[in-house]
PDB file of C-alpha atoms in Angstrom:
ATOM      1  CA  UNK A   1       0.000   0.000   0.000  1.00  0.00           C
ATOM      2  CA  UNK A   2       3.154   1.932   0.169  1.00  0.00           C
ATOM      3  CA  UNK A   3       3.983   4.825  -2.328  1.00  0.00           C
ATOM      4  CA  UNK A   4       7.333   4.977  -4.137  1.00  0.00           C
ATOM      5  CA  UNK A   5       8.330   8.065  -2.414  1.00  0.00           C
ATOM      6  CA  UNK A   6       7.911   6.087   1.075  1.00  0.00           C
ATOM      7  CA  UNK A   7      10.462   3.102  -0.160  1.00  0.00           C
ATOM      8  CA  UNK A   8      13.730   3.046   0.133  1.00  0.00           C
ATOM      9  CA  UNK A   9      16.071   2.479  -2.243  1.00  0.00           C
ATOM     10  CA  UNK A  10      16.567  -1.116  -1.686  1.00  0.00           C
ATOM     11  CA  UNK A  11      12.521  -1.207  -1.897  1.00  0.00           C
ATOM     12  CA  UNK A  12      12.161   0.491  -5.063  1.00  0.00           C
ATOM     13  CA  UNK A  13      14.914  -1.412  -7.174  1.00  0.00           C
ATOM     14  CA  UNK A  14      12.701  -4.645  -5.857  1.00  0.00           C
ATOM     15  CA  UNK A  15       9.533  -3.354  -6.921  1.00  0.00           C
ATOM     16  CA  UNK A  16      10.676  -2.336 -10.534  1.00  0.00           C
ATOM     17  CA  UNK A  17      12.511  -6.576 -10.557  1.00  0.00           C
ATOM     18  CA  UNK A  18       8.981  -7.497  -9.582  1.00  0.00           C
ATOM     19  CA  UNK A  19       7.340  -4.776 -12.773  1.00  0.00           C
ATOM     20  CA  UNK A  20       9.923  -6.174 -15.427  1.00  0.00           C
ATOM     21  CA  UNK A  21       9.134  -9.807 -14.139  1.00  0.00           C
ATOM     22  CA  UNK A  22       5.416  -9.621 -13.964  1.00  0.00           C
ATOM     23  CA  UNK A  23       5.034  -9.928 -17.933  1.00  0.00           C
ATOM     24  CA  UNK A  24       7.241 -13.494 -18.266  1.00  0.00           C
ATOM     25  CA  UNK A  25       9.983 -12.169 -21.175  1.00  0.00           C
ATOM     26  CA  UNK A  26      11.657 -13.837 -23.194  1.00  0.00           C
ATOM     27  CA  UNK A  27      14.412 -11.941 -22.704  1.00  0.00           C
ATOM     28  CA  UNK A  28      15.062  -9.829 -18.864  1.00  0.00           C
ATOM     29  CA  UNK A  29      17.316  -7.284 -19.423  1.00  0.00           C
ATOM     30  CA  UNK A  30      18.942  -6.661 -15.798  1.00  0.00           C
ATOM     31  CA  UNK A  31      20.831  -3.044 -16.008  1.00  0.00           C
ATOM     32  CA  UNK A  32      22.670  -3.211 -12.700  1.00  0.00           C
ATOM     33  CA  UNK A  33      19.590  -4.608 -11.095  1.00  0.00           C
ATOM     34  CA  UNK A  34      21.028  -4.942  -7.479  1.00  0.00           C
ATOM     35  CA  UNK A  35      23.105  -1.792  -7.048  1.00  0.00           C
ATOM     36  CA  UNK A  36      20.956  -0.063  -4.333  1.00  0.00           C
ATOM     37  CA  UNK A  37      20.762  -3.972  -2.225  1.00  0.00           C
ATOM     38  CA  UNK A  38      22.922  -4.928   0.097  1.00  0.00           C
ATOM     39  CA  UNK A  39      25.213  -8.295  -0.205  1.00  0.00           C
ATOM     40  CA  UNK A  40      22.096 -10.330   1.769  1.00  0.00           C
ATOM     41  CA  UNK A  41      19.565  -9.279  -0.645  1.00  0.00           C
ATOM     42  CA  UNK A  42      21.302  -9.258  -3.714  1.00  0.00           C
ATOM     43  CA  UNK A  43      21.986 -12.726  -3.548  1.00  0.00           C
ATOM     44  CA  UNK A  44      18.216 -13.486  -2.923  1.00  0.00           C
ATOM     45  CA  UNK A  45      17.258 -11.321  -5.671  1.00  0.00           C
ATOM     46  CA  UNK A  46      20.100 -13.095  -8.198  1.00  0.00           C
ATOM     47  CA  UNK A  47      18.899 -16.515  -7.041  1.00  0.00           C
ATOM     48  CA  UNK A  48      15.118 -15.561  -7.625  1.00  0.00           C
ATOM     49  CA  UNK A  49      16.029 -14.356 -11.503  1.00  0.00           C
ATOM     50  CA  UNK A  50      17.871 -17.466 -11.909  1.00  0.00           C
ATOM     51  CA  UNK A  51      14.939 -19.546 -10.330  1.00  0.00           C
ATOM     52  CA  UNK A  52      13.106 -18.089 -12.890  1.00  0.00           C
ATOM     53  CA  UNK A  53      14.702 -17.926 -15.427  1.00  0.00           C
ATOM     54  CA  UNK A  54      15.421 -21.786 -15.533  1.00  0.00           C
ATOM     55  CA  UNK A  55      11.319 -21.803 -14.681  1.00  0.00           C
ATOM     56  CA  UNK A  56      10.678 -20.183 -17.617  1.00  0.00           C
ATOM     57  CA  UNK A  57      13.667 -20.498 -20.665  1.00  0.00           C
ATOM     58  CA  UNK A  58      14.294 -17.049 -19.870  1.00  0.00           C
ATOM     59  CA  UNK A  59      17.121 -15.132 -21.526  1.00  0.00           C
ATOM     60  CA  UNK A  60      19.163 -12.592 -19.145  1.00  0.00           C
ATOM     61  CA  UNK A  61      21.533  -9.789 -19.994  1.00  0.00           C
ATOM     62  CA  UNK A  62      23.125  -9.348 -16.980  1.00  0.00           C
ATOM     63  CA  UNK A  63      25.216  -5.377 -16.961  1.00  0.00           C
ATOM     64  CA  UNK A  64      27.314  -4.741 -14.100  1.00  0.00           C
ATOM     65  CA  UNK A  65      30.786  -3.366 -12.302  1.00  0.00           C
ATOM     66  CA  UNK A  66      30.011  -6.403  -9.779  1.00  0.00           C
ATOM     67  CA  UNK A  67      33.069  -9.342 -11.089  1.00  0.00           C
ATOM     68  CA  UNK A  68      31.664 -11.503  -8.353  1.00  0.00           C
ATOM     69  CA  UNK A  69      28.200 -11.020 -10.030  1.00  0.00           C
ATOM     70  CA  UNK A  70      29.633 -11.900 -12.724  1.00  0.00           C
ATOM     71  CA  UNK A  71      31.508 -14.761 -11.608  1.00  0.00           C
ATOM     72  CA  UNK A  72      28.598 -16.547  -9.557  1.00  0.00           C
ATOM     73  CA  UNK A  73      25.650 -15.979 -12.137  1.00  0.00           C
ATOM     74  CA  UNK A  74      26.921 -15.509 -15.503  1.00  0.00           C
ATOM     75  CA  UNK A  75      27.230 -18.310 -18.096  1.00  0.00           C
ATOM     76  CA  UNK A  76      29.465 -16.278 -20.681  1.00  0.00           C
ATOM     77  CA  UNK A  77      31.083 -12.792 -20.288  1.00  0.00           C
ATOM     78  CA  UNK A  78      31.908 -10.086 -22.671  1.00  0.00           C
ATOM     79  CA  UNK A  79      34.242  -7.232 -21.045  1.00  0.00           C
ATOM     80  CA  UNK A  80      33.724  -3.478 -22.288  1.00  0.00           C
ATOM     81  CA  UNK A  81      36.116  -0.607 -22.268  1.00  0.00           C
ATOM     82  CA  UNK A  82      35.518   2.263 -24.125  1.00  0.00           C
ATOM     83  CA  UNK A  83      32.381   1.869 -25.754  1.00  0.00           C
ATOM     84  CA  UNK A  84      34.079  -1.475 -27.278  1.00  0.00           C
ATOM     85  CA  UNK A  85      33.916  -5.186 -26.432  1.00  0.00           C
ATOM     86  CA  UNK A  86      37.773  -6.001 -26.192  1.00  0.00           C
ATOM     87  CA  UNK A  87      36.959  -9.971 -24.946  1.00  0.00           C
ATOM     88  CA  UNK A  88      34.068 -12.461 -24.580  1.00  0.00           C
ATOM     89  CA  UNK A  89      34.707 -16.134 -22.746  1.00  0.00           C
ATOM     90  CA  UNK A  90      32.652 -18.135 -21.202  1.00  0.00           C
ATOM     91  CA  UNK A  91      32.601 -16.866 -17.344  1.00  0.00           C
ATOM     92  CA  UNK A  92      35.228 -19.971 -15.901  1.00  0.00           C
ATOM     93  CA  UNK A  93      37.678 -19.346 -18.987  1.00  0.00           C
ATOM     94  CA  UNK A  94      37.576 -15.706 -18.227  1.00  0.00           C
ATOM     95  CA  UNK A  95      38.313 -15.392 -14.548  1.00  0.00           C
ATOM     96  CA  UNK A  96      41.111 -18.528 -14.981  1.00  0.00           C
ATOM     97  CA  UNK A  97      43.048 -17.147 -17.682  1.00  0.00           C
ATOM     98  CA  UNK A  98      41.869 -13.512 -18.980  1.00  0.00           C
ATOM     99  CA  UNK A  99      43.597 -12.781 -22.245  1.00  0.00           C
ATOM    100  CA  UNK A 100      43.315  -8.809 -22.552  1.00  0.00           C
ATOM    101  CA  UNK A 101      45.491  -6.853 -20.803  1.00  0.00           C
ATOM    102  CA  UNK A 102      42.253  -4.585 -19.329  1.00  0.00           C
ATOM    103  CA  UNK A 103      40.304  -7.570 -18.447  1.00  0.00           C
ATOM    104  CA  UNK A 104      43.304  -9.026 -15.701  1.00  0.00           C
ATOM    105  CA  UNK A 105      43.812  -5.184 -14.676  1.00  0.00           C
ATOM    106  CA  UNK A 106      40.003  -5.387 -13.752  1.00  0.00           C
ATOM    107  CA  UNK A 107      40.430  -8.798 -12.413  1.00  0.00           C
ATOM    108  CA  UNK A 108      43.518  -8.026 -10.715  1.00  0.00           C
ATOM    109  CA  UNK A 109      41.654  -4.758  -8.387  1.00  0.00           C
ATOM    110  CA  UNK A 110      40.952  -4.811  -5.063  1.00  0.00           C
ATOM    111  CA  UNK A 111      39.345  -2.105  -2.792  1.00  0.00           C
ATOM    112  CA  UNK A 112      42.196  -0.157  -0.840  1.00  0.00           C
ATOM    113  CA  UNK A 113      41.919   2.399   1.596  1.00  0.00           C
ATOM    114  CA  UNK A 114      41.529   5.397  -0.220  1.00  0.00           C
ATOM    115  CA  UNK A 115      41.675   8.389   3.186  1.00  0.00           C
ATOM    116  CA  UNK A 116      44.610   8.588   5.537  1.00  0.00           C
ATOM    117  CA  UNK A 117      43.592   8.334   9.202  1.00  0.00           C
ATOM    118  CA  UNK A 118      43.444  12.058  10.620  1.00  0.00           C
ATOM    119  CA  UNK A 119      45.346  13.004  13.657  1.00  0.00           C
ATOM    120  CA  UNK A 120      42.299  12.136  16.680  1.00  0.00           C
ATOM    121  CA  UNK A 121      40.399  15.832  17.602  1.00  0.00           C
ATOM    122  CA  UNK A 122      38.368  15.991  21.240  1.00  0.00           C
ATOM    123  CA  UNK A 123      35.992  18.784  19.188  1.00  0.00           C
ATOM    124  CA  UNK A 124      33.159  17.234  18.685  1.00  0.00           C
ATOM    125  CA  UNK A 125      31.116  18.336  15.534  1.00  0.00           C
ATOM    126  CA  UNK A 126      27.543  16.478  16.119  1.00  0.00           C
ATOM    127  CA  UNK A 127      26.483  14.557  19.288  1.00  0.00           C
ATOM    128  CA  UNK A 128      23.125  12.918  19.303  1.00  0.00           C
ATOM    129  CA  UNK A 129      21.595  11.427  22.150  1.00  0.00           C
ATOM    130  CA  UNK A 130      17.717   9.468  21.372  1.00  0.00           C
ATOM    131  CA  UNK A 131      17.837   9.866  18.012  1.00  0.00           C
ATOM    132  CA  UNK A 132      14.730   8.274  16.544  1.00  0.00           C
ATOM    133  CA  UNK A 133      12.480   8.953  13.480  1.00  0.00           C
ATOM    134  CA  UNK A 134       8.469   7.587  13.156  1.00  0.00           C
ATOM    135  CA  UNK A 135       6.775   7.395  10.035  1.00  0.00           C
ATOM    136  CA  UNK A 136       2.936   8.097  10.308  1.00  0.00           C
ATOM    137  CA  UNK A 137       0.843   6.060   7.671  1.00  0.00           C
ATOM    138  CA  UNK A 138      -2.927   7.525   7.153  1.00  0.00           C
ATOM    139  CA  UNK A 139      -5.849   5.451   6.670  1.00  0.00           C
ATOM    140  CA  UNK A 140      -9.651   6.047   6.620  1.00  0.00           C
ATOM    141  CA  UNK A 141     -10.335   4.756  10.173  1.00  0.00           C
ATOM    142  CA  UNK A 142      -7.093   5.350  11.844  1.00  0.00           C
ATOM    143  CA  UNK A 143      -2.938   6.366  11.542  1.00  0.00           C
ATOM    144  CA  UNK A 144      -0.742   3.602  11.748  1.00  0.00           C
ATOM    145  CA  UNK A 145       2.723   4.736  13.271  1.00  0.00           C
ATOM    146  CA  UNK A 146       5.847   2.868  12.611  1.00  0.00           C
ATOM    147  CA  UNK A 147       9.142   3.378  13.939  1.00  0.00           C
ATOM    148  CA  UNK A 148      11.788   3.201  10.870  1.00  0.00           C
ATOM    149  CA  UNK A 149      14.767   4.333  13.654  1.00  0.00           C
ATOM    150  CA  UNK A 150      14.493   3.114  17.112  1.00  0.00           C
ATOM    151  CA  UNK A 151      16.173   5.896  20.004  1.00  0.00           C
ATOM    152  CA  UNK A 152      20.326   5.623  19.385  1.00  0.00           C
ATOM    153  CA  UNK A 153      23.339   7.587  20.780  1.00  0.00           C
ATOM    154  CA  UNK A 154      25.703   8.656  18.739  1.00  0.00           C
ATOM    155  CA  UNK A 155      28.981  11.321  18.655  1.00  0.00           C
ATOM    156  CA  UNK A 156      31.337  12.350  15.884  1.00  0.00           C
ATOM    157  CA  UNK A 157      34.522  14.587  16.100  1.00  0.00           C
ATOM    158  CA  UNK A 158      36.055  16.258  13.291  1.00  0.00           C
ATOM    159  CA  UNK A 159      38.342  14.254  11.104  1.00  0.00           C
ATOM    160  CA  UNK A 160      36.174  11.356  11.659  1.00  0.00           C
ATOM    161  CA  UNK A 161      34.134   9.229   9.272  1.00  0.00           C
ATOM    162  CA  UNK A 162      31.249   7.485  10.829  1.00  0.00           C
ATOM    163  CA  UNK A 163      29.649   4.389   8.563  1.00  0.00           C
ATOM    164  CA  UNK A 164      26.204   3.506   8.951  1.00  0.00           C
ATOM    165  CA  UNK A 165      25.661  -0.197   7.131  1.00  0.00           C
ATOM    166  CA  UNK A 166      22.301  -2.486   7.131  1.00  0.00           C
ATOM    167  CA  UNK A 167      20.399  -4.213   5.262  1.00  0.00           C
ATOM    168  CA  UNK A 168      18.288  -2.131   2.587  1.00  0.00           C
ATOM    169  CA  UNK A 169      15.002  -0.301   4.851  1.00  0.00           C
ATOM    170  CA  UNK A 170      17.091  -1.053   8.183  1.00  0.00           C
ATOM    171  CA  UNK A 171      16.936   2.553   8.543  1.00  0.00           C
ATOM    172  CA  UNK A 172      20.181   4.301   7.256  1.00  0.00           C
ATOM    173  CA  UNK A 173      18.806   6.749   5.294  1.00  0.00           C
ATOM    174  CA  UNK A 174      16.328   7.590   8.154  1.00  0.00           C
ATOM    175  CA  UNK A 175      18.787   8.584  10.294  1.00  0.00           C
ATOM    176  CA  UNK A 176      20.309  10.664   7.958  1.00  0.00           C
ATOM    177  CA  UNK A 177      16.718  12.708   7.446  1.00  0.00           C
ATOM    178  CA  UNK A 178      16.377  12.760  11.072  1.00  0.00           C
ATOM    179  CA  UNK A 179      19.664  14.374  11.923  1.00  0.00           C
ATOM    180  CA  UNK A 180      18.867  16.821   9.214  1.00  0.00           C
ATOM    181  CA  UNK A 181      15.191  17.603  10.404  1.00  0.00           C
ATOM    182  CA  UNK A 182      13.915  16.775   7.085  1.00  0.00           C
ATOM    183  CA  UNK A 183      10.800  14.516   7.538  1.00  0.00           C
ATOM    184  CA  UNK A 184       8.310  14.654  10.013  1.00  0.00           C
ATOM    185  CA  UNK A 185       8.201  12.511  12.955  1.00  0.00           C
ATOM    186  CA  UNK A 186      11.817  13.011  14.422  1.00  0.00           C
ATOM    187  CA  UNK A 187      12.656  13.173  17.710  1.00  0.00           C
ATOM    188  CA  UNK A 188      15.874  13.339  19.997  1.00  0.00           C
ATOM    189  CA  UNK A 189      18.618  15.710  21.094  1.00  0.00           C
ATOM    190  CA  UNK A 190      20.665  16.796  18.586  1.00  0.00           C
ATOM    191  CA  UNK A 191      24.019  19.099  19.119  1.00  0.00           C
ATOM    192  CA  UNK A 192      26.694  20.785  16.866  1.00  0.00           C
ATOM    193  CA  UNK A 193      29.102  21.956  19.086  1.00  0.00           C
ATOM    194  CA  UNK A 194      27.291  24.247  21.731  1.00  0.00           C
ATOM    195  CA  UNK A 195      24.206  24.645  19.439  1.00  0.00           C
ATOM    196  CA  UNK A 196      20.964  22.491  20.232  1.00  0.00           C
ATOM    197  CA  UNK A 197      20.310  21.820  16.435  1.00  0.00           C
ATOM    198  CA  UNK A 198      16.820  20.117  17.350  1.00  0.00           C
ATOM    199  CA  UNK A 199      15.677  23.396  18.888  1.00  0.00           C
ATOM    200  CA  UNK A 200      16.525  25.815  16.212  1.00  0.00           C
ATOM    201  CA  UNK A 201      13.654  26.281  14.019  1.00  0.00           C
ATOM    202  CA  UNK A 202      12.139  28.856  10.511  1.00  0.00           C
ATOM    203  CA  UNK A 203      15.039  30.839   9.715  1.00  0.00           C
ATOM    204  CA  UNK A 204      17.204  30.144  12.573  1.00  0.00           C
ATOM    205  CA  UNK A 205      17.333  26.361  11.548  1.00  0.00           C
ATOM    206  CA  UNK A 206      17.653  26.805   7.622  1.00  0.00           C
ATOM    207  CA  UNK A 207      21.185  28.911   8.696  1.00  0.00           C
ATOM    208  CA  UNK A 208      22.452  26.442  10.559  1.00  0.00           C
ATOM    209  CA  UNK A 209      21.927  24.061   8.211  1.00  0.00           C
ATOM    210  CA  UNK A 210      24.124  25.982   6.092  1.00  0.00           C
ATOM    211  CA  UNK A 211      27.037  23.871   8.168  1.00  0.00           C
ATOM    212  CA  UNK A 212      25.491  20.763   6.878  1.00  0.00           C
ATOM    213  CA  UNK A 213      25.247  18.975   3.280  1.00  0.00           C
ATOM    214  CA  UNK A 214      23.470  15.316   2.212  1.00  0.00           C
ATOM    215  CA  UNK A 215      24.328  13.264  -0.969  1.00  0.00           C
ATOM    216  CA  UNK A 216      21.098  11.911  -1.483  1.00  0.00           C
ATOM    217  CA  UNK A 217      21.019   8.246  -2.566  1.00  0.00           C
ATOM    218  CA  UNK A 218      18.428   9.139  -5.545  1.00  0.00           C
ATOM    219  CA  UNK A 219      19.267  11.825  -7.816  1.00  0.00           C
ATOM    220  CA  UNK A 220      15.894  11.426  -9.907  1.00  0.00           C
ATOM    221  CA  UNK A 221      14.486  12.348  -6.613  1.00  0.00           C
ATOM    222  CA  UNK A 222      17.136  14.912  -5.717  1.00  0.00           C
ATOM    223  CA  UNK A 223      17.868  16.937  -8.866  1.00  0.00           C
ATOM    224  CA  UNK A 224      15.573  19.578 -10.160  1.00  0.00           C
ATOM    225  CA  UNK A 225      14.709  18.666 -13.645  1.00  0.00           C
ATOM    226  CA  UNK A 226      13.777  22.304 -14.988  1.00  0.00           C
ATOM    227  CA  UNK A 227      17.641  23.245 -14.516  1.00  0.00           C
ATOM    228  CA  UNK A 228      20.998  22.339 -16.107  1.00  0.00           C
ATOM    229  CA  UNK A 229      24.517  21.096 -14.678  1.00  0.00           C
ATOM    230  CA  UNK A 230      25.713  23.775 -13.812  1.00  0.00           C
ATOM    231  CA  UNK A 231      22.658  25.450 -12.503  1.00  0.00           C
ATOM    232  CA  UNK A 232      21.739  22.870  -9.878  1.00  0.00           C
ATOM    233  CA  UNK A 233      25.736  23.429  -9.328  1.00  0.00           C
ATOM    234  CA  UNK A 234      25.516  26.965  -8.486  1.00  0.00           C
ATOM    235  CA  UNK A 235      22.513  27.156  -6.781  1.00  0.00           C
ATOM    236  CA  UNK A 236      24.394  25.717  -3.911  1.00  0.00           C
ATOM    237  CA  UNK A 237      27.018  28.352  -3.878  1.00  0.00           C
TER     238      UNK A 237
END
């Protein structure tokens, strides 16, 4: 009964699987169909087009970055650089013995860590203490109220990187939005040095917000349509 807008981004790459499915093609066409999942659910997901596709003689064009995609579901592989395909093998010949030069440089990266460690800092940039967000669902008879992020405790200095990981619709994104004010329904203390954030409201609120930026997970969602680049760019500034 949910709207898109209410999903996350885990739930809305399902929900467009479950669209593409729903008509039994020949042919499924998967364009980086687990990218907003985490590990858990992508490999549910990958199992249920393969379940399916063996169900039904179903063709799959698998397109991905993800090599261990690749290597777990794919039958053949053909490796792009450029706008070109510079090899095609079936998927054991390929990861055993690649014969382009790109395809072992591809085979042959890992993830390193990219940020030196900064020297440790006692300032302390945000400190929240009960942080919690509640969603309010309206029906005819009554509102249903469900908690997407339970009370937490949380401080971070400057230098340091905090990283939030669950599963897709554990609530990561809600804490963001709650931090930030941003949706209705938020509660807890929230402080930015010796400035009650949660207080602040109206003007006073939008300035100190000024402090603060968000990537947002969906630019469709997040990017104003009616202006270019370098608009959306400036705006900012």
């Amino acid at each position: 009964q949910s709207f898109p807008h209410q999903l996350s981004g885990g739930q809305r790459q399902r929900a467009m699987i479950a669209m593409a499915l729903a008509g039994e093609p020949e042919l499924l066409i998967a364009d980086e169909p687990t990218t907003a999942l985490d590990v858990t659910l992508q490999a549910q997901i990958m199992a249920l087009i393969s379940e399916l596709q063996h169900e039904r003689k179903m063709a799959v064009l698998l397109i991905t970055h993800d090599l261990n995609l690749v290597r777990d579901f794919a039958d053949h592989v053909a490796v792009m650089h450029q706008g070109k395909i510079v090899e095609t093998a079936p998927a054991s010949d390929l990861f055993a013995a690649p014969r382009m030069a790109y395809t072992r440089e591809l085979l042959a990266s890992r993830v390193a860590r990219l940020a030196d460690m900064e020297a440790a800092s006692d300032e302390v940039v945000v400190q929240a203490q009960g942080l919690a967000q509640t969603y309010t669902k309206r029906r005819f008879w009554r509102d249903e109220h469900y908690p997407a992020l339970r009370p937490l405790d949380f401080s971070l200095r400057r230098g340091e990187t905090l990283a939030v990981v669950g599963e897709s619709g554990s609530g990561k994104t809600s804490l963001a939005m709650a931090l930030l004010r941003l949706a209705s329904g938020a509660a807890g203390q929230i402080s930015c040095g010796s400035q009650r954030f949660d207080q602040l409201a109206g003007k006073a609120r939008r300035i100190a917000r000024r402090r603060m930026q968000i990537v947002f997970q969906d630019p469709f969602g997040a990017l104003s349509p009616r202006q270019n680049v370098a608009e959306i760019v400036t705006e900012g500034l």
